[in-house]
Amino acid sequence: MFGRECCSWDSVCDYYNVEPQRFHLPSPLPQWPQGKGFATGKICLGEIEAVQITKFKKIWGCNPLFGKSKSVSFYKPDEIPQGFSILGHYCQPDGENITGYVLAVKDLSADQKQKISFRDSTSKLPALKKPLNYTLVYSAKSLYNEVGYIWLPNAPVGYKPMGFVATAEPNEPNLEEVRCVRADLTESCEACEVVFSSNSLFGKNQFQVWKTRPCARGMLCEGVSVGTFFCSTSFTKGDELNIACLKNLDSSLKAMPNLEQVHALIKHYGPTVYFHPDEIYLPSSVQWFFKNGALLFKDGKDNGIAIDSKGSNLPAGGQNDGKYWLDLPNKDVENRHTVKCGNIETAELYVHVKPAEGGTFTDIAMWVFCPFNGPATLKISLLNLAMNRVGEHVGDWEHYTLRISNFSGVLWCVYFSEHSGGEWVDARNLEFIDGNKSIVYASRNGHASFPHPGCYLQGNTKIGIGVRNDCARSKYYVDSSSKYQIIAAEYLGEGIVAEPPWLQYMREWGPTIEYKSGYEVDKIINHLPSFFRISVESLVELFPTELYGEAGPTGPKEKNNWFGDERW
């Protein structure tokens, strides 16, 4: 794992005492309503108490001489509270305001006066221990005789290291620098996003740095990210990491916001959702959709039945068995078109609040409903082809998610759901419209969410073939900070949030569609330049599969990210 690389390393003399610039939200945070442990600065994880460190001092930086990787810097956490210890150092690309963190921890079991809420442990070992020593895993010497070093703490038996340590000197770090954590208080983690990659002159010992995350993620999972980095010269995706993340054994989740605090968070951070100026198929409330003639169909029955305004007569629970689906009014053509176009005046965001990262963050998932998803527009090089029906379906559910630190109440990032995937965007890269309220752009016809205006291509971006997702501001918008309804927050306990009856409908919100798209596929191929001429089979591989037919979309609670983490 040890290696040397031909990189240009910044001098510690120039940078060590310079505090890096940190990103701050546009406006100060309000005074949150009173609660138990939300935004108090500390979170109990059972035998361990954690604080979030967001101030750093630079140790050294690396600027690769070859390849396309950006330069990065390694940082030591700064201003650690009395009695707390860090678990590793931090790494981030240069040229960006710092938005990351590392956790510092304290062993609560060592404090006899501290009342601890955690599962009984059979271990009599302390929660934290100093490493036995360190292993040098990487060093790099530049052309200018400046050197950087990265070390892995060697944990005592029964303990695990949580991160690496960077130094500008060849001497092994002080044993007091970090702590290792007892194994039963940890969870496995995985490498998720490459922060830095240096290409070797000879193709060997490629040094890479990754962000990490818990392997198991979701509202019922206990893994807690430490915020440290993972690095290696020989890592292959799927390999087990030699560091771990923390585990929250305090099932009370005291750091999660109470209902009053949730309302305050939504009112402070709730984005404005802008629809495209040429959007025809706008959102509506679910209640408006039901009141204006939406029908429930059952397999084997020709006629649909009316749905009451709350969805109380929809089949509830179970799973999607394909036996039921919803559809637009089918007798009155004019009314059918009216319902397809939605009613933005009634639209509201449907909010699901849930724990993330073992209860150290709160995810506020905000769902928007559109009665109809319009046809796709395909981009083929410089050509744009509007489809007649391909891409259409009844009942479109889209969402975005705010992730908020339970240590501080700070908005950390926003997840933008983009058809079959999505992306987390750091708060520093959001477009803010009013104080700390950001903007979400819904794409024309498809309503996928994006952080900025423009055209986003879903398909093969290298050759410029795919589905257009056009986003822009317009007079059509919904302010989620005021037009919302909390539909679920399971962690608050039974009876605190009443889930609407329609949320229990686990079947399809639209009929299954199989597009007879031979004509439209031929239309695409005929418009291809000669050097792009390909077979129908090859074309199918370039476009999202839903363009050729799809089952009716299911509601929010049937999506895998309802209980799980977002797809990224």
Coordinates of C-alpha atoms in Angstrom, one line a residue:
M1 CA 0.0 0.0 0.0
F2 CA 3.0 2.3 0.6
G3 CA 4.0 4.3 -2.4
R4 CA 5.6 7.5 -3.7
E5 CA 4.2 9.8 -6.4
C6 CA 5.5 12.5 -8.6
C7 CA 3.3 15.4 -7.3
S8 CA 3.9 19.0 -6.3
W9 CA 3.3 19.3 -2.5
D10 CA 2.6 22.6 -0.9
S11 CA 4.9 23.7 1.8
V12 CA 3.5 23.3 5.3
C13 CA 5.3 26.6 6.2
D14 CA 3.1 28.5 3.8
Y15 CA -0.2 26.9 4.8
Y16 CA -0.2 25.3 8.2
N17 CA -1.3 28.4 10.1
V18 CA -3.8 29.6 7.5
E19 CA -7.4 28.7 8.4
P20 CA -9.3 27.6 5.3
Q21 CA -12.4 29.5 4.2
R22 CA -15.7 27.8 5.2
F23 CA -19.0 28.1 3.4
H24 CA -21.8 29.8 5.4
L25 CA -25.4 29.9 4.5
P26 CA -26.6 33.3 3.1
S27 CA -28.6 34.1 6.3
P28 CA -28.1 33.5 10.0
L29 CA -30.1 30.6 11.6
P30 CA -33.2 31.4 13.6
Q31 CA -33.6 30.4 17.2
W32 CA -35.2 27.0 16.8
P33 CA -38.2 26.1 19.1
Q34 CA -37.4 24.3 22.4
G35 CA -36.8 20.6 22.2
K36 CA -34.7 17.7 23.6
G37 CA -31.4 17.3 21.8
F38 CA -31.8 18.9 18.3
A39 CA -29.2 21.5 17.4
T40 CA -27.5 21.4 20.8
G41 CA -24.1 20.7 19.4
K42 CA -23.7 17.2 20.9
I43 CA -25.3 13.9 20.2
C44 CA -25.3 10.8 22.4
L45 CA -24.6 7.6 20.5
G46 CA -24.8 5.3 23.5
E47 CA -21.5 4.9 25.3
I48 CA -20.0 7.7 23.1
E49 CA -20.9 11.3 22.8
A50 CA -20.1 13.1 19.5
V51 CA -19.6 16.7 18.4
Q52 CA -19.3 17.9 14.8
I53 CA -16.0 19.7 14.1
T54 CA -16.1 22.1 11.1
K55 CA -13.0 24.2 11.7
F56 CA -9.6 22.9 10.3
K57 CA -6.0 23.8 9.9
K58 CA -4.2 22.8 6.7
I59 CA -1.4 20.3 6.9
W60 CA -0.3 20.1 3.3
G61 CA -1.7 20.0 -0.2
C62 CA -1.2 18.0 -3.3
N63 CA -1.3 19.2 -6.9
P64 CA -0.8 16.3 -9.4
L65 CA 1.6 16.8 -12.2
F66 CA -0.2 14.4 -14.5
G67 CA -3.9 13.5 -15.1
K68 CA -7.1 15.5 -14.7
S69 CA -7.5 15.2 -10.9
K70 CA -7.8 18.4 -9.0
S71 CA -5.4 19.4 -6.3
V72 CA -6.4 18.5 -2.7
S73 CA -5.5 19.5 0.8
F74 CA -5.4 17.5 4.0
Y75 CA -6.6 19.2 7.2
K76 CA -6.4 18.6 10.9
P77 CA -9.6 19.3 12.9
D78 CA -9.3 22.4 15.1
E79 CA -10.8 23.8 18.3
I80 CA -11.7 20.4 19.8
P81 CA -13.9 20.7 22.9
Q82 CA -12.3 19.7 26.3
G83 CA -12.6 16.0 26.9
F84 CA -13.2 15.1 23.2
S85 CA -10.8 13.3 20.8
I86 CA -10.7 13.2 17.0
L87 CA -10.9 10.0 15.0
G88 CA -8.9 11.1 11.9
H89 CA -8.1 13.9 9.6
Y90 CA -10.1 15.5 6.7
C91 CA -9.4 15.9 3.0
Q92 CA -11.1 18.1 0.3
P93 CA -10.4 19.4 -3.2
D94 CA -8.9 22.8 -3.4
G95 CA -10.6 25.8 -4.8
E96 CA -13.9 25.1 -2.9
N97 CA -15.1 26.5 0.4
I98 CA -15.0 23.8 3.1
T99 CA -18.4 22.2 3.8
G100 CA -17.3 19.0 5.4
Y101 CA -16.8 17.9 9.0
V102 CA -15.2 15.3 11.2
L103 CA -16.6 14.0 14.4
A104 CA -14.8 14.2 17.8
V105 CA -15.9 11.8 20.5
K106 CA -16.0 11.4 24.2
D107 CA -16.3 8.1 26.2
L108 CA -19.4 8.5 28.4
S109 CA -18.8 5.3 30.2
A110 CA -15.7 6.8 31.8
D111 CA -18.0 9.4 33.5
Q112 CA -19.6 7.8 36.5
K113 CA -22.0 10.7 37.0
Q114 CA -23.3 10.6 33.4
K115 CA -26.6 8.8 32.9
I116 CA -26.4 6.9 29.6
S117 CA -29.2 5.6 27.4
F118 CA -27.8 2.6 25.5
R119 CA -28.1 -1.1 25.1
D120 CA -26.5 -3.2 27.9
S121 CA -22.9 -4.0 26.9
T122 CA -21.1 -7.1 28.1
S123 CA -17.8 -5.4 27.4
K124 CA -15.9 -3.9 30.3
L125 CA -13.4 -2.3 27.9
P126 CA -13.5 1.5 27.5
A127 CA -15.2 2.8 24.4
L128 CA -12.1 4.6 23.1
K129 CA -8.4 3.7 23.1
K130 CA -5.2 5.2 21.7
P131 CA -3.7 3.4 18.8
L132 CA -0.7 1.1 19.5
N133 CA 1.3 2.8 16.7
Y134 CA 0.9 3.8 13.1
T135 CA 1.6 2.3 9.7
L136 CA 2.9 4.6 7.0
V137 CA 0.6 4.0 4.0
Y138 CA 1.7 6.7 1.6
S139 CA 4.3 9.4 1.1
A140 CA 5.0 11.6 -1.8
K141 CA 8.1 13.5 -2.6
S142 CA 7.8 16.4 -5.0
L143 CA 10.4 17.9 -7.4
Y144 CA 11.2 20.5 -4.7
N145 CA 12.1 18.1 -1.8
E146 CA 8.8 18.8 0.1
V147 CA 7.1 15.6 1.5
G148 CA 3.7 14.6 2.7
Y149 CA 2.8 11.5 4.7
I150 CA -0.4 9.6 5.5
W151 CA -0.6 7.1 8.4
L152 CA -3.1 4.4 9.4
P153 CA -3.6 4.1 13.2
N154 CA -3.0 0.5 14.4
A155 CA -5.8 -0.3 16.7
P156 CA -5.6 -2.5 19.8
V157 CA -7.3 -5.9 19.7
G158 CA -11.1 -5.4 19.8
Y159 CA -10.9 -1.9 18.4
K160 CA -11.0 -0.3 15.0
P161 CA -9.4 2.8 13.4
M162 CA -11.9 5.4 12.0
G163 CA -9.6 7.5 9.8
F164 CA -6.2 8.3 8.6
V165 CA -3.7 10.9 9.9
A166 CA -1.7 13.3 7.6
T167 CA 1.7 14.8 8.6
A168 CA 4.3 17.0 6.9
E169 CA 7.1 15.3 8.8
P170 CA 8.4 11.7 8.5
N171 CA 8.1 11.1 12.2
E172 CA 5.2 8.8 13.3
P173 CA 2.3 10.9 14.7
N174 CA 1.7 11.3 18.4
L175 CA -0.3 8.5 19.9
E176 CA -2.6 11.1 21.5
E177 CA -3.5 12.4 18.0
V178 CA -6.5 10.1 17.5
R179 CA -8.6 7.5 19.2
C180 CA -9.7 4.0 18.0
V181 CA -13.2 2.8 18.8
R182 CA -14.3 -0.5 20.4
A183 CA -15.5 -2.8 17.6
D184 CA -19.0 -3.3 18.8
L185 CA -19.6 0.4 18.7
T186 CA -18.8 0.6 15.0
E187 CA -20.3 -0.3 11.7
S188 CA -18.7 -1.1 8.4
C189 CA -18.2 1.7 5.8
E190 CA -17.5 1.9 2.1
A191 CA -15.7 4.2 -0.3
C192 CA -18.2 6.2 -2.2
E193 CA -16.8 9.3 -4.0
V194 CA -13.3 9.8 -5.3
V195 CA -11.8 13.0 -3.8
F196 CA -8.4 12.7 -5.5
S197 CA -6.6 10.4 -7.9
S198 CA -2.9 10.7 -8.9
N199 CA -1.7 8.8 -12.0
S200 CA 1.7 7.2 -11.7
L201 CA 4.4 7.7 -14.3
F202 CA 4.6 3.9 -14.7
G203 CA 0.9 3.0 -14.1
K204 CA 1.5 1.5 -10.7
N205 CA 0.7 2.6 -7.2
Q206 CA -2.1 5.0 -8.1
F207 CA -2.8 6.9 -5.0
Q208 CA -6.5 7.6 -4.5
V209 CA -8.6 9.3 -1.7
W210 CA -12.3 8.7 -1.2
K211 CA -15.1 9.9 1.0
T212 CA -16.7 7.2 3.0
R213 CA -20.3 6.4 4.1
P214 CA -21.9 3.5 6.1
C215 CA -22.5 0.4 4.1
A216 CA -26.1 0.1 5.4
R217 CA -28.0 3.4 5.1
G218 CA -31.6 4.4 5.7
M219 CA -34.0 5.5 8.4
L220 CA -33.7 2.3 10.4
C221 CA -29.9 2.0 10.1
E222 CA -27.4 2.9 12.8
G223 CA -24.3 3.8 10.9
V224 CA -22.8 7.2 11.5
S225 CA -20.3 8.8 9.1
V226 CA -17.2 10.1 10.9
G227 CA -16.3 12.5 8.1
T228 CA -12.8 11.2 7.7
F229 CA -11.2 10.0 4.4
F230 CA -10.1 6.7 3.1
C231 CA -7.0 6.3 0.9
S232 CA -5.0 3.6 -0.8
T233 CA -2.6 2.7 -3.6
S234 CA -4.2 -0.7 -4.3
F235 CA -7.9 -0.5 -3.5
T236 CA -10.4 -2.2 -5.7
K237 CA -14.1 -1.4 -5.5
G238 CA -15.7 -4.0 -3.3
D239 CA -12.7 -4.5 -1.1
E240 CA -13.3 -4.3 2.7
L241 CA -12.1 -1.0 4.1
N242 CA -9.6 -1.0 7.0
I243 CA -11.4 1.8 8.8
A244 CA -15.0 1.9 10.1
C245 CA -17.8 4.3 10.9
L246 CA -19.6 4.8 14.2
K247 CA -22.9 3.2 15.3
N248 CA -25.7 4.9 17.2
L249 CA -26.9 2.6 20.0
D250 CA -29.1 5.2 21.5
S251 CA -32.5 4.2 20.2
S252 CA -34.3 7.3 21.6
L253 CA -32.9 9.4 18.8
K254 CA -33.0 12.5 21.1
A255 CA -31.2 14.6 18.5
M256 CA -34.0 14.4 16.0
P257 CA -36.3 17.5 15.8
N258 CA -39.7 17.5 17.4
L259 CA -42.8 18.4 15.4
E260 CA -42.6 22.1 16.2
Q261 CA -39.0 22.1 15.2
V262 CA -39.8 20.3 11.9
H263 CA -42.3 23.0 11.0
A264 CA -39.6 25.7 11.8
L265 CA -37.1 23.9 9.6
I266 CA -39.4 23.7 6.6
K267 CA -40.5 27.3 7.0
H268 CA -36.8 28.4 7.1
Y269 CA -35.3 26.1 4.4
G270 CA -38.3 25.1 2.2
P271 CA -37.2 25.6 -1.5
T272 CA -39.3 27.2 -4.2
V273 CA -40.0 24.7 -7.0
Y274 CA -40.0 26.4 -10.4
F275 CA -41.7 24.7 -13.4
H276 CA -40.7 25.4 -17.0
P277 CA -42.3 28.4 -18.8
D278 CA -43.7 26.0 -21.4
E279 CA -44.9 23.4 -18.9
I280 CA -48.4 22.1 -19.7
Y281 CA -48.7 19.3 -17.2
L282 CA -48.5 21.2 -13.8
P283 CA -48.8 19.8 -10.3
S284 CA -51.9 19.6 -8.2
S285 CA -52.9 18.4 -4.7
V286 CA -53.8 14.8 -4.4
Q287 CA -57.2 15.9 -3.1
W288 CA -57.9 18.0 -6.2
F289 CA -56.9 15.0 -8.4
F290 CA -59.5 12.8 -6.6
K291 CA -62.2 15.4 -6.6
N292 CA -62.0 16.1 -10.3
G293 CA -62.7 12.6 -11.5
A294 CA -59.7 10.3 -11.0
L295 CA -60.8 6.7 -11.1
L296 CA -59.7 3.4 -9.3
F297 CA -59.6 0.4 -11.6
K298 CA -59.4 -3.3 -10.6
D299 CA -58.0 -6.1 -12.8
G300 CA -60.9 -7.8 -14.6
K301 CA -63.3 -4.8 -14.2
D302 CA -64.0 -2.6 -17.2
N303 CA -65.3 0.4 -15.3
G304 CA -63.4 2.5 -12.7
I305 CA -64.9 3.8 -9.5
A306 CA -64.7 7.3 -8.1
I307 CA -62.3 8.0 -5.3
D308 CA -63.3 10.1 -2.3
S309 CA -61.3 13.2 -1.6
K310 CA -59.1 11.6 1.1
G311 CA -58.6 8.4 -0.7
S312 CA -60.3 6.4 2.0
N313 CA -61.8 3.9 -0.4
L314 CA -58.5 3.0 -2.0
P315 CA -57.1 -0.5 -1.1
A316 CA -54.6 0.0 1.7
G317 CA -51.4 -1.8 2.7
G318 CA -49.8 -4.8 1.3
Q319 CA -47.6 -4.4 -1.8
N320 CA -48.0 -3.6 -5.5
D321 CA -49.6 -6.8 -6.9
G322 CA -50.6 -5.1 -10.2
K323 CA -54.3 -5.7 -9.5
Y324 CA -55.2 -2.0 -9.0
W325 CA -54.4 1.2 -10.7
L326 CA -55.6 4.8 -11.0
D327 CA -56.5 6.6 -14.2
L328 CA -57.8 9.9 -15.4
P329 CA -61.5 10.5 -16.1
N330 CA -62.3 8.6 -19.3
K331 CA -65.8 9.7 -20.3
D332 CA -65.6 13.4 -20.4
V333 CA -62.7 14.4 -22.9
E334 CA -62.6 18.0 -21.8
N335 CA -62.4 17.1 -18.1
R336 CA -59.8 14.5 -18.8
H337 CA -57.6 17.1 -20.4
T338 CA -58.2 19.5 -17.5
V339 CA -57.1 17.0 -15.0
K340 CA -54.0 16.1 -17.1
C341 CA -52.9 19.7 -16.9
G342 CA -53.2 19.8 -13.1
N343 CA -54.0 22.8 -10.9
I344 CA -50.9 24.5 -9.5
E345 CA -53.0 26.8 -7.2
T346 CA -53.9 23.7 -5.1
A347 CA -50.4 22.1 -5.3
E348 CA -48.5 21.4 -2.1
L349 CA -45.4 19.4 -1.1
Y350 CA -46.0 16.2 0.8
V351 CA -43.3 15.9 3.5
H352 CA -41.7 12.7 5.0
V353 CA -39.3 13.4 7.9
K354 CA -36.9 10.6 8.8
P355 CA -33.5 10.0 10.5
A356 CA -30.4 9.7 8.4
E357 CA -26.8 8.7 9.3
G358 CA -28.0 7.0 12.5
G359 CA -30.0 10.0 13.6
T360 CA -27.2 12.5 13.3
F361 CA -29.0 14.1 10.4
T362 CA -32.6 14.7 9.5
D363 CA -33.9 14.0 6.0
I364 CA -36.9 16.1 4.9
A365 CA -38.2 14.4 1.8
M366 CA -40.6 16.7 -0.1
W367 CA -42.8 15.0 -2.7
V368 CA -44.7 16.8 -5.5
F369 CA -47.6 15.2 -7.3
C370 CA -48.5 15.9 -11.0
P371 CA -51.5 14.2 -12.5
F372 CA -49.7 13.6 -15.8
N373 CA -46.1 13.2 -17.1
G374 CA -45.8 14.6 -20.7
P375 CA -44.0 13.2 -23.7
A376 CA -40.3 13.3 -24.0
T377 CA -38.1 15.4 -26.3
L378 CA -35.1 13.6 -27.6
K379 CA -31.8 15.3 -28.4
I380 CA -29.7 13.7 -31.2
S381 CA -26.6 15.7 -31.8
L382 CA -27.9 19.1 -32.9
L383 CA -31.5 17.9 -33.5
N384 CA -34.4 18.0 -31.1
L385 CA -37.3 15.6 -31.7
A386 CA -40.5 16.0 -29.8
M387 CA -42.2 12.7 -29.2
N388 CA -46.0 12.3 -29.6
R389 CA -46.6 9.8 -26.8
V390 CA -43.3 8.2 -25.7
G391 CA -42.6 9.1 -22.1
E392 CA -46.2 9.8 -21.2
H393 CA -47.8 8.3 -18.1
V394 CA -50.6 9.1 -15.6
G395 CA -49.7 10.0 -12.0
D396 CA -46.2 11.4 -11.6
W397 CA -44.5 11.5 -8.2
E398 CA -41.2 13.3 -7.9
H399 CA -39.2 14.5 -4.8
Y400 CA -36.2 16.3 -3.4
T401 CA -34.7 15.9 0.0
L402 CA -33.1 18.4 2.5
R403 CA -30.5 16.9 4.7
I404 CA -30.0 18.9 7.9
S405 CA -27.4 18.4 10.7
N406 CA -28.9 17.5 14.0
F407 CA -25.8 18.8 15.7
S408 CA -26.4 22.4 14.5
G409 CA -29.6 22.7 12.5
V410 CA -27.6 23.7 9.4
L411 CA -28.8 22.6 6.0
W412 CA -26.0 20.4 4.7
C413 CA -27.1 19.4 1.2
V414 CA -30.1 18.7 -1.0
Y415 CA -30.9 15.6 -3.0
F416 CA -32.3 16.1 -6.4
S417 CA -34.3 13.2 -7.7
E418 CA -33.7 12.8 -11.5
H419 CA -35.8 10.0 -12.9
S420 CA -34.0 6.7 -12.2
G421 CA -31.3 8.3 -10.1
G422 CA -30.3 11.6 -8.6
E423 CA -27.5 13.6 -6.9
W424 CA -26.7 15.2 -3.6
V425 CA -25.6 18.8 -4.0
D426 CA -23.7 20.6 -1.2
A427 CA -25.4 23.7 0.2
R428 CA -22.5 25.8 -1.3
N429 CA -23.6 24.8 -4.8
L430 CA -27.3 25.6 -4.4
E431 CA -29.1 28.7 -5.8
F432 CA -30.7 30.6 -3.0
I433 CA -33.7 32.8 -3.6
D434 CA -34.8 34.1 -0.1
G435 CA -32.5 33.8 2.9
N436 CA -31.6 30.2 3.3
K437 CA -34.4 29.0 0.9
S438 CA -33.0 27.4 -2.3
I439 CA -34.5 26.8 -5.7
V440 CA -35.5 23.5 -7.2
Y441 CA -36.1 23.4 -11.0
A442 CA -38.6 20.9 -12.3
S443 CA -37.9 19.7 -15.8
R444 CA -40.4 20.3 -18.6
N445 CA -42.9 17.5 -18.9
G446 CA -40.9 15.0 -16.8
H447 CA -40.8 17.1 -13.5
A448 CA -37.4 15.7 -12.5
S449 CA -35.6 18.0 -10.1
F450 CA -32.4 19.9 -10.8
P451 CA -30.3 22.6 -8.9
H452 CA -29.9 25.1 -11.7
P453 CA -31.6 26.1 -15.0
G454 CA -30.5 24.7 -18.3
C455 CA -30.8 21.5 -20.3
Y456 CA -29.8 18.2 -18.6
L457 CA -29.3 15.2 -20.9
Q458 CA -30.4 11.8 -19.8
G459 CA -28.7 9.3 -22.0
N460 CA -25.2 9.3 -23.6
T461 CA -23.8 12.7 -23.0
K462 CA -20.5 11.9 -24.9
I463 CA -22.2 11.6 -28.2
G464 CA -25.1 13.9 -27.4
I465 CA -28.0 11.5 -27.6
G466 CA -30.6 11.3 -24.9
V467 CA -33.7 12.8 -23.4
R468 CA -33.8 16.5 -22.8
N469 CA -34.6 17.8 -19.3
D470 CA -35.2 21.5 -19.7
C471 CA -35.3 23.7 -16.6
A472 CA -36.0 27.4 -16.2
R473 CA -37.8 29.9 -14.0
S474 CA -41.3 31.0 -14.8
K475 CA -44.5 32.2 -13.3
Y476 CA -45.3 28.6 -12.4
Y477 CA -43.9 27.8 -9.0
V478 CA -44.8 26.3 -5.6
D479 CA -43.2 27.7 -2.4
S480 CA -42.7 24.6 -0.2
S481 CA -41.9 26.7 2.9
S482 CA -45.6 27.5 3.1
K483 CA -47.5 25.1 0.9
Y484 CA -46.7 21.7 2.5
Q485 CA -48.3 18.9 4.5
I486 CA -46.4 16.6 6.8
I487 CA -47.6 13.1 5.9
A488 CA -45.2 10.9 7.9
A489 CA -42.5 11.1 10.6
E490 CA -42.4 7.6 12.1
Y491 CA -39.6 8.4 14.6
L492 CA -42.0 10.8 16.5
G493 CA -44.1 7.9 17.6
E494 CA -47.7 6.8 16.9
G495 CA -50.3 9.4 16.7
I496 CA -48.1 12.5 16.3
V497 CA -48.4 12.7 12.5
A498 CA -51.6 11.2 10.9
E499 CA -50.8 9.6 7.6
P500 CA -53.4 10.4 5.0
P501 CA -55.4 7.3 3.7
W502 CA -54.0 7.7 0.2
L503 CA -50.5 7.2 1.4
Q504 CA -51.4 3.6 2.3
Y505 CA -52.3 2.9 -1.3
M506 CA -49.3 0.8 -2.4
R507 CA -50.4 0.1 -6.0
E508 CA -50.0 2.0 -9.2
W509 CA -51.1 5.7 -9.7
G510 CA -51.5 5.2 -13.5
P511 CA -52.2 2.4 -15.9
T512 CA -49.3 0.3 -17.4
I513 CA -48.3 1.7 -20.8
E514 CA -46.7 -0.2 -23.6
Y515 CA -45.9 2.3 -26.3
K516 CA -46.4 1.2 -29.9
S517 CA -43.3 3.3 -30.7
G518 CA -42.1 1.6 -33.9
Y519 CA -43.0 4.7 -35.9
E520 CA -41.3 7.1 -33.4
V521 CA -38.2 4.9 -33.2
D522 CA -38.0 4.9 -37.0
K523 CA -38.4 8.6 -36.9
I524 CA -35.4 8.9 -34.6
I525 CA -33.2 6.7 -36.8
N526 CA -34.1 8.5 -40.0
H527 CA -32.9 11.8 -38.4
L528 CA -29.6 10.4 -37.4
P529 CA -26.5 11.7 -39.3
S530 CA -24.9 8.9 -41.4
F531 CA -22.1 8.5 -39.0
F532 CA -24.6 8.0 -36.2
R533 CA -26.7 5.4 -38.0
I534 CA -27.3 2.5 -35.7
S535 CA -29.7 -0.3 -35.3
V536 CA -32.9 -0.2 -33.3
E537 CA -31.4 -2.5 -30.8
S538 CA -28.4 -0.2 -30.2
L539 CA -30.8 2.8 -30.0
V540 CA -32.8 1.2 -27.2
E541 CA -29.6 0.9 -25.2
L542 CA -28.9 4.7 -25.5
F543 CA -32.3 5.9 -24.1
P544 CA -33.9 5.3 -20.7
T545 CA -35.9 2.1 -20.7
E546 CA -39.1 3.9 -19.6
L547 CA -39.3 5.5 -23.1
Y548 CA -40.4 2.2 -24.6
G549 CA -43.1 1.4 -22.0
E550 CA -43.5 1.4 -18.3
A551 CA -45.7 0.2 -15.5
G552 CA -47.8 2.7 -13.8
P553 CA -45.8 4.7 -11.2
T554 CA -46.3 3.8 -7.5
G555 CA -46.7 6.3 -4.7
P556 CA -44.1 7.6 -2.2
K557 CA -44.3 4.8 0.4
E558 CA -43.7 2.1 -2.2
K559 CA -40.4 3.8 -3.3
N560 CA -37.2 2.1 -2.0
N561 CA -36.0 5.5 -0.6
W562 CA -39.0 5.7 1.7
F563 CA -37.1 3.5 4.3
G564 CA -33.8 3.5 2.5
D565 CA -31.3 6.1 1.6
E566 CA -31.4 8.1 -1.7
R567 CA -29.9 6.5 -4.7
W568 CA -26.4 7.9 -5.3

